[in-house]
């Protein structure tokens, strides 16, 4: 199958080209994002492969239909950037990678927690400049703290197990409780109780109409003063302006994010010589208790290999006309 792979980076080429040969797919890499004005680049291909910040809306899908594209393959778990109803109407199949090394994202959430808490990033820079002072580097013991996990799917469950292993009390909130996680020591509670009792809150849920801005002025007011808030899921789970206000008041004591609502205009590019036009992320970057990484939680060798393998296998199923293991369909 001829595949047009959009938003391609060097690491995509490395893994997809190597594994593509095994599946006998022919891959064309495009650094540009897929959106309406770039969709015609897919001409002559049977499928497109997209990532989290590609914009596959109805207008884009209409062009893909015109080009006789058979499938849209997401090389990620989330699919909120795809108009599934339009794809269904166009007869274009949509497949995704539902799980890829959940531990990679869970471990990155832990890295954000430890870095914010023990300020190792600041210590590193100090020592390089010959400053060996310990002033203003005080942290706290993670052991014994209450950790709230919002969304206890594969990634959330992996994170919960890590925190249980560190001696934390773990509270979980999910519409579908995991009995194995309960046996491991986590307790499922109501959303409001999780907010009020947790010292650290980590988000691990998909972006849906119900979860959009779930962290807002009201939910922030229910949290402990000085709470640590971590988001490695989707940027729009947070109302950024409300979080900024809570940071200014000290209600949120620490913020670690690997995702941002407007990240498609920023992430995955070198903008070090540019003037940032996004005032909200610029304001977040001024806080000494905020740590931002650029959507790298998934970024491990194991995860990249699993993503490429599952994506190519998904497209092999499309090509062969067999049942699709990881199809995403519009809700009737």
Tab-separated table of C-alpha atoms in Angstrom:
chain	number	residue	atom	x	y	z
A	1	UNK	CA	0.000	0.000	0.000
A	2	UNK	CA	1.202	3.528	-0.789
A	3	UNK	CA	1.036	5.632	2.352
A	4	UNK	CA	1.356	9.421	2.706
A	5	UNK	CA	2.761	10.032	6.195
A	6	UNK	CA	2.185	13.602	7.421
A	7	UNK	CA	3.873	15.557	10.244
A	8	UNK	CA	6.887	13.333	9.685
A	9	UNK	CA	10.043	13.706	11.758
A	10	UNK	CA	13.384	11.923	11.558
A	11	UNK	CA	12.286	9.341	14.120
A	12	UNK	CA	9.169	8.562	12.077
A	13	UNK	CA	11.342	7.884	9.034
A	14	UNK	CA	13.672	5.676	11.056
A	15	UNK	CA	10.979	3.374	12.432
A	16	UNK	CA	8.349	3.454	9.684
A	17	UNK	CA	10.790	2.945	6.804
A	18	UNK	CA	12.521	0.028	8.507
A	19	UNK	CA	9.303	-1.712	9.467
A	20	UNK	CA	7.470	-0.642	6.297
A	21	UNK	CA	9.777	-2.832	4.257
A	22	UNK	CA	8.696	-5.835	6.325
A	23	UNK	CA	5.037	-5.078	5.580
A	24	UNK	CA	5.860	-4.208	1.949
A	25	UNK	CA	4.299	-0.758	2.241
A	26	UNK	CA	5.624	2.205	0.270
A	27	UNK	CA	5.807	5.320	2.466
A	28	UNK	CA	6.153	8.948	1.391
A	29	UNK	CA	7.084	11.325	4.198
A	30	UNK	CA	5.750	14.880	4.411
A	31	UNK	CA	7.005	17.190	7.144
A	32	UNK	CA	3.934	19.391	6.819
A	33	UNK	CA	0.785	18.759	8.814
A	34	UNK	CA	-2.241	17.321	7.056
A	35	UNK	CA	-4.993	19.888	6.714
A	36	UNK	CA	-7.195	21.183	3.908
A	37	UNK	CA	-4.492	23.098	2.069
A	38	UNK	CA	-1.993	20.201	2.158
A	39	UNK	CA	-4.413	17.317	1.533
A	40	UNK	CA	-3.670	17.164	-2.213
A	41	UNK	CA	-0.152	15.974	-1.356
A	42	UNK	CA	-1.795	12.597	-0.746
A	43	UNK	CA	-2.627	12.207	-4.448
A	44	UNK	CA	-1.499	8.826	-5.739
A	45	UNK	CA	-1.566	7.201	-2.299
A	46	UNK	CA	-4.077	4.745	-0.875
A	47	UNK	CA	-3.870	5.899	2.750
A	48	UNK	CA	-2.733	8.784	4.916
A	49	UNK	CA	-0.970	8.436	8.247
A	50	UNK	CA	-1.488	11.279	10.715
A	51	UNK	CA	-0.474	12.395	14.202
A	52	UNK	CA	-2.073	14.370	17.039
A	53	UNK	CA	-1.881	17.861	15.523
A	54	UNK	CA	-3.020	17.084	11.989
A	55	UNK	CA	-6.419	18.646	11.264
A	56	UNK	CA	-8.586	16.065	9.501
A	57	UNK	CA	-11.875	17.912	9.406
A	58	UNK	CA	-14.787	17.541	6.984
A	59	UNK	CA	-13.220	19.803	4.349
A	60	UNK	CA	-9.979	17.806	4.472
A	61	UNK	CA	-11.837	14.493	4.307
A	62	UNK	CA	-13.797	15.648	1.251
A	63	UNK	CA	-10.483	16.160	-0.539
A	64	UNK	CA	-9.208	12.762	0.618
A	65	UNK	CA	-12.383	11.183	-0.754
A	66	UNK	CA	-11.778	12.947	-4.080
A	67	UNK	CA	-8.260	11.457	-4.080
A	68	UNK	CA	-9.739	7.978	-3.432
A	69	UNK	CA	-8.005	7.574	-0.089
A	70	UNK	CA	-9.113	4.318	1.536
A	71	UNK	CA	-7.930	4.841	5.105
A	72	UNK	CA	-6.756	7.352	7.683
A	73	UNK	CA	-4.254	5.761	10.043
A	74	UNK	CA	-3.632	7.548	13.329
A	75	UNK	CA	-0.227	6.779	14.804
A	76	UNK	CA	-1.545	7.701	18.252
A	77	UNK	CA	-4.386	6.724	20.573
A	78	UNK	CA	-6.443	9.922	20.517
A	79	UNK	CA	-8.751	10.689	17.606
A	80	UNK	CA	-10.382	14.002	18.576
A	81	UNK	CA	-8.709	15.663	15.550
A	82	UNK	CA	-10.650	13.474	13.088
A	83	UNK	CA	-14.207	14.167	11.915
A	84	UNK	CA	-15.352	10.565	12.232
A	85	UNK	CA	-18.827	11.249	10.895
A	86	UNK	CA	-17.400	12.829	7.741
A	87	UNK	CA	-14.986	9.928	7.307
A	88	UNK	CA	-17.819	7.421	7.626
A	89	UNK	CA	-19.894	9.293	5.053
A	90	UNK	CA	-16.897	9.357	2.710
A	91	UNK	CA	-16.341	5.610	3.099
A	92	UNK	CA	-12.848	6.165	4.528
A	93	UNK	CA	-11.820	3.773	7.297
A	94	UNK	CA	-10.140	5.213	10.384
A	95	UNK	CA	-7.708	3.142	12.441
A	96	UNK	CA	-5.546	4.038	15.414
A	97	UNK	CA	-2.966	2.738	17.886
A	98	UNK	CA	-5.055	2.204	21.041
A	99	UNK	CA	-2.102	1.376	23.291
A	100	UNK	CA	1.624	1.760	22.922
A	101	UNK	CA	3.876	1.238	25.894
A	102	UNK	CA	1.559	2.807	28.493
A	103	UNK	CA	4.550	2.780	30.812
A	104	UNK	CA	6.312	5.400	28.658
A	105	UNK	CA	3.648	8.032	29.392
A	106	UNK	CA	3.227	6.925	33.010
A	107	UNK	CA	6.968	7.177	33.624
A	108	UNK	CA	7.072	10.655	32.086
A	109	UNK	CA	4.308	11.761	34.455
A	110	UNK	CA	6.506	10.529	37.312
A	111	UNK	CA	9.475	12.415	35.833
A	112	UNK	CA	7.451	15.642	35.866
A	113	UNK	CA	6.463	15.011	39.492
A	114	UNK	CA	10.006	14.329	40.679
A	115	UNK	CA	11.508	17.226	38.728
A	116	UNK	CA	8.932	19.731	40.027
A	117	UNK	CA	9.278	18.431	43.560
A	118	UNK	CA	13.052	18.070	43.897
A	119	UNK	CA	13.880	20.854	41.404
A	120	UNK	CA	16.587	18.794	39.710
A	121	UNK	CA	16.363	20.939	36.567
A	122	UNK	CA	17.259	24.018	38.601
A	123	UNK	CA	20.018	22.200	40.499
A	124	UNK	CA	21.525	21.003	37.203
A	125	UNK	CA	21.715	24.543	35.845
A	126	UNK	CA	23.066	25.934	39.120
A	127	UNK	CA	25.911	23.445	39.364
A	128	UNK	CA	26.920	24.055	35.744
A	129	UNK	CA	27.298	27.723	36.667
A	130	UNK	CA	29.355	26.927	39.779
A	131	UNK	CA	26.457	27.559	42.174
A	132	UNK	CA	26.369	24.773	44.767
A	133	UNK	CA	23.839	26.402	47.090
A	134	UNK	CA	20.821	24.414	48.297
A	135	UNK	CA	18.716	27.501	48.938
A	136	UNK	CA	15.161	27.273	47.528
A	137	UNK	CA	15.613	23.635	46.434
A	138	UNK	CA	13.566	22.085	49.241
A	139	UNK	CA	11.213	19.298	48.153
A	140	UNK	CA	8.904	16.883	49.937
A	141	UNK	CA	8.655	13.116	50.358
A	142	UNK	CA	6.472	11.478	47.712
A	143	UNK	CA	6.118	8.432	49.979
A	144	UNK	CA	2.891	8.581	51.963
A	145	UNK	CA	1.242	11.246	49.838
A	146	UNK	CA	-2.230	10.855	48.329
A	147	UNK	CA	-2.151	10.673	44.533
A	148	UNK	CA	-5.299	11.123	42.470
A	149	UNK	CA	-5.479	9.422	39.066
A	150	UNK	CA	-8.193	10.780	36.774
A	151	UNK	CA	-8.696	8.178	34.067
A	152	UNK	CA	-7.524	4.698	35.003
A	153	UNK	CA	-7.190	3.081	31.587
A	154	UNK	CA	-3.953	1.419	30.520
A	155	UNK	CA	-1.791	4.516	31.034
A	156	UNK	CA	-3.566	5.632	34.194
A	157	UNK	CA	-3.332	2.135	35.647
A	158	UNK	CA	0.399	1.959	34.846
A	159	UNK	CA	0.891	5.303	36.584
A	160	UNK	CA	-1.173	4.186	39.582
A	161	UNK	CA	0.953	1.054	39.989
A	162	UNK	CA	4.130	3.163	39.931
A	163	UNK	CA	2.791	5.448	42.648
A	164	UNK	CA	1.603	2.499	44.738
A	165	UNK	CA	5.138	1.147	44.475
A	166	UNK	CA	6.449	4.428	45.860
A	167	UNK	CA	4.298	4.030	48.951
A	168	UNK	CA	1.528	6.424	48.007
A	169	UNK	CA	-2.157	6.232	48.750
A	170	UNK	CA	-3.797	6.126	45.309
A	171	UNK	CA	-7.308	7.334	44.556
A	172	UNK	CA	-8.742	6.685	41.092
A	173	UNK	CA	-11.675	8.111	39.179
A	174	UNK	CA	-12.935	6.338	36.065
A	175	UNK	CA	-16.289	5.448	34.561
A	176	UNK	CA	-15.133	1.824	34.267
A	177	UNK	CA	-13.344	0.657	37.451
A	178	UNK	CA	-10.498	-1.824	37.011
A	179	UNK	CA	-10.775	-4.648	39.516
A	180	UNK	CA	-7.105	-5.556	39.128
A	181	UNK	CA	-6.133	-2.013	40.118
A	182	UNK	CA	-8.355	-2.218	43.176
A	183	UNK	CA	-6.634	-5.461	44.184
A	184	UNK	CA	-3.276	-3.727	43.738
A	185	UNK	CA	-4.306	-1.170	46.372
A	186	UNK	CA	-5.978	1.738	44.572
A	187	UNK	CA	-9.369	3.015	45.723
A	188	UNK	CA	-12.023	4.229	43.284
A	189	UNK	CA	-13.777	7.348	44.552
A	190	UNK	CA	-16.046	10.116	43.309
A	191	UNK	CA	-14.461	12.944	41.320
A	192	UNK	CA	-15.001	15.587	44.007
A	193	UNK	CA	-13.479	13.417	46.736
A	194	UNK	CA	-10.402	12.742	44.610
A	195	UNK	CA	-9.934	16.469	44.073
A	196	UNK	CA	-10.282	17.355	47.750
A	197	UNK	CA	-8.041	14.631	49.189
A	198	UNK	CA	-5.166	14.423	46.687
A	199	UNK	CA	-1.747	16.016	47.139
A	200	UNK	CA	-0.880	15.168	43.530
A	201	UNK	CA	-3.408	14.850	40.685
A	202	UNK	CA	-2.495	13.291	37.349
A	203	UNK	CA	-4.743	13.301	34.287
A	204	UNK	CA	-4.900	10.208	32.067
A	205	UNK	CA	-8.205	10.465	30.205
A	206	UNK	CA	-9.206	11.094	26.582
A	207	UNK	CA	-10.542	14.410	25.337
A	208	UNK	CA	-14.316	14.202	24.878
A	209	UNK	CA	-17.113	16.769	25.177
A	210	UNK	CA	-17.548	15.556	28.762
A	211	UNK	CA	-13.872	15.912	29.750
A	212	UNK	CA	-13.105	19.190	27.960
A	213	UNK	CA	-12.073	21.767	30.607
A	214	UNK	CA	-12.763	19.308	33.404
A	215	UNK	CA	-10.057	21.186	35.301
A	216	UNK	CA	-11.634	24.608	35.635
A	217	UNK	CA	-12.292	27.293	38.235
A	218	UNK	CA	-14.847	25.161	40.065
A	219	UNK	CA	-12.831	21.928	40.163
A	220	UNK	CA	-9.635	23.817	41.049
A	221	UNK	CA	-11.408	25.376	44.044
A	222	UNK	CA	-12.083	21.880	45.432
A	223	UNK	CA	-8.399	20.917	45.427
A	224	UNK	CA	-5.993	21.200	48.341
A	225	UNK	CA	-4.107	24.478	48.447
A	226	UNK	CA	-0.666	23.872	46.912
A	227	UNK	CA	-1.757	20.775	44.956
A	228	UNK	CA	0.524	19.380	42.256
A	229	UNK	CA	-1.287	19.032	38.924
A	230	UNK	CA	0.085	16.848	36.106
A	231	UNK	CA	-1.293	16.488	32.567
A	232	UNK	CA	0.187	14.095	30.021
A	233	UNK	CA	-3.097	13.409	28.201
A	234	UNK	CA	-4.766	16.199	26.211
A	235	UNK	CA	-4.255	19.928	26.602
A	236	UNK	CA	-7.919	20.923	26.585
A	237	UNK	CA	-8.614	18.907	29.731
A	238	UNK	CA	-7.363	22.084	31.445
A	239	UNK	CA	-8.855	25.540	31.196
A	240	UNK	CA	-5.493	27.277	30.947
A	241	UNK	CA	-6.672	30.708	32.077
A	242	UNK	CA	-8.291	29.222	35.178
A	243	UNK	CA	-5.093	27.309	35.969
A	244	UNK	CA	-3.009	30.484	35.578
A	245	UNK	CA	-5.273	32.271	38.069
A	246	UNK	CA	-4.931	29.343	40.493
A	247	UNK	CA	-1.146	29.426	40.144
A	248	UNK	CA	-1.111	33.148	40.924
A	249	UNK	CA	-3.196	32.572	44.069
A	250	UNK	CA	-1.120	29.566	45.173
A	251	UNK	CA	-4.073	27.184	44.920
A	252	UNK	CA	-2.025	25.154	42.423
A	253	UNK	CA	1.444	24.792	43.911
A	254	UNK	CA	3.027	22.907	41.015
A	255	UNK	CA	2.028	22.353	37.399
A	256	UNK	CA	3.617	19.816	35.052
A	257	UNK	CA	2.229	19.547	31.520
A	258	UNK	CA	3.348	17.616	28.469
A	259	UNK	CA	0.341	18.769	26.433
A	260	UNK	CA	-1.206	22.157	25.732
A	261	UNK	CA	-4.525	23.136	24.202
A	262	UNK	CA	-2.952	25.232	21.420
A	263	UNK	CA	0.091	23.013	20.961
A	264	UNK	CA	-0.434	22.458	17.236
A	265	UNK	CA	0.895	25.995	16.699
A	266	UNK	CA	3.992	25.372	18.816
A	267	UNK	CA	5.076	21.807	19.474
A	268	UNK	CA	7.351	19.588	17.360
A	269	UNK	CA	9.182	22.603	15.898
A	270	UNK	CA	12.219	24.668	16.880
A	271	UNK	CA	10.858	28.115	17.731
A	272	UNK	CA	13.841	29.306	19.766
A	273	UNK	CA	14.454	32.283	17.451
A	274	UNK	CA	10.802	33.311	17.238
A	275	UNK	CA	8.622	35.634	19.299
A	276	UNK	CA	5.912	33.529	20.935
A	277	UNK	CA	2.491	34.812	19.955
A	278	UNK	CA	0.642	32.613	22.456
A	279	UNK	CA	0.224	34.729	25.587
A	280	UNK	CA	-1.085	31.880	27.736
A	281	UNK	CA	1.881	29.548	27.342
A	282	UNK	CA	4.214	32.545	27.570
A	283	UNK	CA	2.641	33.363	30.948
A	284	UNK	CA	2.899	29.761	32.114
A	285	UNK	CA	6.607	29.777	31.298
A	286	UNK	CA	7.180	32.675	33.716
A	287	UNK	CA	6.150	30.641	36.777
A	288	UNK	CA	9.057	29.000	38.656
A	289	UNK	CA	6.754	26.153	39.723
A	290	UNK	CA	5.617	25.210	36.200
A	291	UNK	CA	7.343	22.585	34.065
A	292	UNK	CA	6.400	22.188	30.395
A	293	UNK	CA	7.616	19.498	28.023
A	294	UNK	CA	6.641	19.402	24.348
A	295	UNK	CA	4.480	16.268	24.042
A	296	UNK	CA	7.343	13.853	24.623
A	297	UNK	CA	5.738	11.523	27.148
A	298	UNK	CA	5.281	8.820	24.489
A	299	UNK	CA	8.810	9.258	23.171
A	300	UNK	CA	10.694	6.042	23.941
A	301	UNK	CA	12.262	3.496	21.619
A	302	UNK	CA	9.785	0.861	22.710
A	303	UNK	CA	6.790	3.097	22.100
A	304	UNK	CA	8.009	4.253	18.673
A	305	UNK	CA	8.470	0.661	17.560
A	306	UNK	CA	5.027	-0.352	18.819
A	307	UNK	CA	3.392	2.665	17.174
A	308	UNK	CA	4.969	1.929	13.799
A	309	UNK	CA	4.246	-1.801	13.983
A	310	UNK	CA	0.588	-1.382	14.962
A	311	UNK	CA	-0.011	1.386	12.401
A	312	UNK	CA	1.455	-0.655	9.553
A	313	UNK	CA	-0.428	-3.759	10.625
A	314	UNK	CA	-3.649	-1.722	10.710
A	315	UNK	CA	-3.053	-0.638	7.113
A	316	UNK	CA	-2.218	-4.192	6.092
A	317	UNK	CA	-5.666	-5.224	7.350
A	318	UNK	CA	-7.239	-2.405	5.318
A	319	UNK	CA	-5.372	-3.534	2.205
A	320	UNK	CA	-6.322	-7.188	2.659
A	321	UNK	CA	-9.953	-6.395	3.424
A	322	UNK	CA	-9.935	-8.328	6.702
A	323	UNK	CA	-11.594	-7.283	9.958
A	324	UNK	CA	-9.958	-4.140	11.346
A	325	UNK	CA	-8.589	-4.719	14.839
A	326	UNK	CA	-8.287	-1.062	15.763
A	327	UNK	CA	-10.977	0.743	13.808
A	328	UNK	CA	-12.509	3.955	15.138
A	329	UNK	CA	-16.100	4.593	14.119
A	330	UNK	CA	-18.464	7.508	14.514
A	331	UNK	CA	-20.942	7.095	17.360
A	332	UNK	CA	-24.364	6.329	15.817
